[in-house]
Phi, psi and omega in degrees: 000037190302328188249034201294151169108331187196128190268147189260165169135177175279157178193161182286176186288333176232132186239125179289143180279186165305331174245133186296350168275010177230141180227125186249136178271115182234025172306177161299321193288297182309325186278332173305315188280348175239014176309309173303322168310307181298318182292323161316309186285317167323309183291306182300305173301325175291324187289324179285332169292336175282326175295310177302310177308317182289314183291315197242358184095161178302319185304311182293312177303323183271341158311304172300319175294332179283326171296326173298314196282325170288329179296320182287329159317309192286332182293322177283001174070026179271334188220158177264187181280353178295332181292327176300309187299317184289328182293322187262350187294325173255021182281126177319155171288327178289328180283335182286335184288311183299320174294320186294317182304312184301316189273333182288316176294318178298319172306312171306313178293312194289325173301314179310306187299324181287319183298321174299317181296325181301314176302324185282328181293309171318314175292337174289314176294333171297306184300319186278002180074023177289154170304152186278158181304147187308316194262028168260175181290322187295309186303321176289324179276346171292318175307306184302316179295326171296322178284001174039058181299141180280124195306315184300312185297327177291314186289340179293302187299323181265012164323119183068002191307134188213147172223116175241101156314108181258113182281146180216158184290166169200141187300333182255011163251066189234036185298133185287157182293336174293324176289316187303311180302300168323303174303321182293329174280328177291320173290321178287338174279330173294336174291319176304299174317326178291316205274328187243157173261117192257138170295160177316312185281338174285311178301324183292318179306310184294312173307327181287327181298312183281332172293326172307304176308312181301319182294302177327308176301311183300332189263355184257124173299122182286335176230152180277143176290334173273148167321135172297119178281149180293329180300329170287325167302328186278315185289331173297318178305305184301327179307336185276338170294315172296322187286320188205324195294320175304329170276327195266321191287323177284330177298307186295313185300324180295317181294320173301308175311304186293318187280343177286312176303324171290324175287329181219067181316133169093004190262336176058054170287146178059059178288338168251158172306132182292307183266124181233176175245149181223167168205144163254004187278108171108000181231353170262113192240014177295103181085007189236094180293352177285349179274119167228184179306317175298321169298314178304316171305313179295311174299318184285313182292319186286337170294311180306317177303316182290320167305301182303314179304318185292327179288323187287312173302310183307299189300328179286318171302317174310308177302327185283324187275314183282075180269022186299134193256145173287343167290343186236359181204155187271137178222164185274160173300324184288333175293316190294323173303309184287329186285328181293341184282347179285351186057019191258091176286344178289349177235054185296330185260012178230079180302321178302309167308320173301312185300306182300329167296322177298313187291323174304315182285323177296327172298308171315318171304306182306305173319307187296318192286323178293313192246348179063052172212116169290115198269003174104174184097148174285157173298150185245093165054237179262026173296132173231171181288161177283145176273331179212156178296345175290338173281335178290306185307313183303317176291334174281339182287323174308309173307310177302324179288324170303316175308305183292335180293332175268009176092009179263054170310313188302304178306319177299327190274353185267235187303325181295313181297322172303323182280322171298329172292321175299315180295319172303316187278322192250340184048213181265358190252342172083300177220164168268125174262122186277136160271153177209130179210153181281148196292333182292315176300324170312307177297316179296316188295315176282343171290313178293329175295308173307322181292314181295321186273002175078024167287321177190132184282332184232055188302322178297351176259011182278155177278181191293316191289326177287329195280317177293314177306310183300317187292315183302317187293305186303318186291353182268001181231152180272000182291131185295152174274337178225170175236186186292354183258008180301126167271116183224159180298165178306305185303305182298322183300318188290315184297322186288326178300320192278325167297334178277331170295324174286334170296320178295329180288323178291328176292325190271313183244010160110171192285351183259015174290316171234089195272340192219146174239124182259125184248101174299150180052050181280120180218015178198169178285342175289332177304310182296320185287321178306313178308311187299323181288334178284333187271332171291341177279342180265354176083020180251008171212124173260106183297338186289312178265352165083011182257156183195140165294333191252132185281130156297108191239091175302131168262111184260128177246306185286160179293332170305311186296318180293333182278346170252009185299323176294319184298313186297317191288310189291331181285335176277342171283347181267357174260129190288335179295315177289318181302314176310312174304307185304314180286336176285353172269013179081028188044050173249128174243120176250139183235134185259139175246132187260109180277343185268314177295321181295324181298311192288327191280310188239354182104175187298306185287315177302312179302315182294324178289324184298324179288322183294312182301314183287333173290326179296314177304307177294338174286323173298322187287304170329305174304304172308323179264002183068030193246158170263130186267120170230123184254143184248112191268097186263087182262139182267174168315316187258162184303310181304356165219044164096004185287193186117176178298125173311314186294314168308312183299313182307305186298327182289358184290156181291172180293146169086347190285326191257291178058041180090342192222137163191167174226150181217147176269166181218119183203172180081221174295332185297338178287322187281317179302326187261346196221021179291327174211167187305316183304309179306302192301314178301309171313310186286316175290326165304312176301319177296315178297314183298313184284339164297310175300307171312304180296336184275333190245351170241168180278097184264356186278310179067024188270328184058234185289336189283357193305313188294321186282331184289311185301316185290324180290322173297322176304312186292313184300312179314308182303310184296318174299318182302310182297316168309312176293320175292318180311316189276316187279316197264334189235356171274135185301134180073007179309316192286316183303317186292321180295308184302331182272302195286352173242167174276023187302323177286327172296317182316310193285319195265350190245037170059044182267117184071176197258004178242149173311148179293326177243154175291324177229154186275081173225176179260006189280143176302316185299335184268348179290129176291150192285336178294308188290330191295308186289321180304322185289305175300325179291315176310316180281355183067024170281317185062026197302321183290000180256007170194001178295135176096337183297311179309305179303318176294317169307310177297321179283319175294326176292311179050037174086356184277115189297317187295315179295328177294320186289324172310313173295328170307313174294323174304318178302319180278331191247326186264117183311315188298306179294324172297322187289328181288328174283327179300307185293326171313299178305335166287332175284323179293331184283324182278345188278150182214105172288332165313301190287322182303328189293332177290315164308317177312324195285353184281338183290120177281337171287108185289323173303310180296305178307318166296320183294310186286301183297328178301315169316310181302303177307305182300323179288324181301297173312326185276332177287317175304313184297315182293318179310302182305313172300321181288316195263344187078013178233119175293321181283128187272344177245041176298334184250009181224078184297325173300311184295313176313315176310310186285337159308303191285319179272348184243316192314318179308326182286352177275344180301312180292326174297319182290320183286329179294331183285324172302319182290307181297315187303319177303309179306314191288326189274346184264007173111000182269075179278027184291164174300330184288313181296321174304305179298327171300314172310302181310308179311315183286333172298306181292323188284327168297329176291314186289321181296311185284332179073343172209082187270329188221000000 
């Protein structure tokens, strides 16, 4: 890979890509803008090539190089794909593994180069004095200032404001710590080379450092042989706090509070941190039998351990650095009193160190109480564990006040401020661990409890009204339904143990440790009340006072459930027992919206519009009942699961749907792309916070008098899109067989990908398949079907050759953030699709008639969608407004070719009966490599 990253030779100024919907600028100006990126890719690819030659020999190196040359020849349209397939057809599995590893590592290094280039471009814009990016906090605060909003109105909207990214597990995002750390070292060294003029010796040393890390990566197994455990996923999630979130979240919280105070003086906005962290890893047991009480306990305790360890480290560092002497500076009486409690006579003239020593020891005591583990050191007099994070913060505030009283604001605003903000942001719990379970399991559990307790023998046979009446009656009493001697099924025993574990976590780490209980497939009032009964049984809900530390959160997932979501919530609020629970939570009702299953159910456009309509309806319900509505957006990494740029997605929400608060899931490769290091985390968290503030306080819909007609038009488009999608997915004979055979979905389930089963139930139905394997399978095979199918037909049928209708859609694209975001996200998916590669996967289907029929429909709809995108937007190039992704496609996507072809080849062998460990490992490695290269595969 000596010339990795860019094929050389003459070419025209504009180059059509392998797919005719992509146009690349290879003019002198275009090349100049990307030359630093290509230099980095060449450097890293060249070093990787040198390592392969040295470690594996010339033969393997030449094999990898030949694969690279043929891939670029395909992009230049000099050869067809048969040439690459021929190279791998008779290749030994061992050699195949070497090629897969080479291109997987190159994808990882190319990601790193692209991230560095984005930093470079941003720095250039800053130095040039360009306006801040639209998705930055600076731009957001400028927009708020320009709007000249009423401070009282701002204070009302931002009352109890909160923004919570919730990390979730994903089968391809279990990178080993060694890989994670090697990437960071390479990135740091590349930055040094970029920013400093190095001597020849220093440059040689820097390249040696990078080479060592590349060797480490080459000799490290990218994936484990054992099935990923939930405990592994928990640790991977916690890694991002150490990597960036401990530094960045408190920093942004402090900045937002400060800038809002300057914009709206006297309003005392955001007394509590705006940004907080959430997690599903270890609490989400919907269809995952591996989540049990021990896992819930591990997830909550490891989170608390991570938080306390961070505080202990920070306090130790402060103790070392705050060496201010009373002989040279004035200190407060409160600080002296705090310092005296440390009993550290050797530091009588350094009260800040004494105070921090006292705080450190109390944290050690707290750690001991939480985890029954003494971290060492002798006891200090009356030192005891902190009961709450507030006690720790109060003592840190004493230090802060003393520093500021003597004019040492710079010192106070440095590491001490970051620690104080961290305690405010993370508490002792670090993140809020959500519980999630399917409503069907709740029904079965409650039915068994009622039968054992003699409440009702056949609860499942009751109609909805009878169920609600019975549940309300049970919720009037504090009396438990069962005792310790109850003989229950394994499932019910496990469910009760899990809620009991959550109760212990709340008692130990505070009420924010497990703040929400999400009900999957929620369709009725009884689904909500069944959850309340389970919380009551665990001691987490007091039916007399109507109080609970846990929010009951319905999750509406299918299009039908979204369409009646407002009716369901309205009916629940009509039940006094449930209404009382909501009122005791400050009249806050959180509702989760499922992007993944709604898409799998009805297709891309229909799902997006169903979500928008549901939000409008829920906003109206909240207004009717005087409630504060907080929406939880269950977005996946891919567009087919609600993914796409967060800033644009939040601004595309309907009026009233944000109002200062939202939660959203972050998962898959997206987590590393956003939070692997502080610079990335700053950019992405600023985008989320800025969009939340703008969507809450400004008119972002911009439809005006066209609102009614625009909504009606989208109703029609969504219906047409859903019909087209259903014709393929739900009504085409043999479609399920085609999907199972032409994609690696079966292997995702069979080869230990992730900690949870691929399906909720052991059936052959698409509806029971989890959204991640559904989307991931289409992504790996480069069809990307969930992110576009049906949209082209809907647009074509609705326009029907009518230029006025086409002009209407163009107007929506120009003015309406929702419609523009839908089209933009669709374009991103189309850019990553490649039906030439998809055709290779279709050959896995032995039935030629079935293959031709289904793949033919996919090809026709793909062509239709590209054509209609061009007509609606006025741009033939689907990435006309996304230079970063276009650079990525141009520079990196040829390197996906060998991975896709080798995956197809290994799938052939595996399905033909070669189930050897090497073939299985090769398939897993291609999945991992493609997911890394695509950056959002599932």
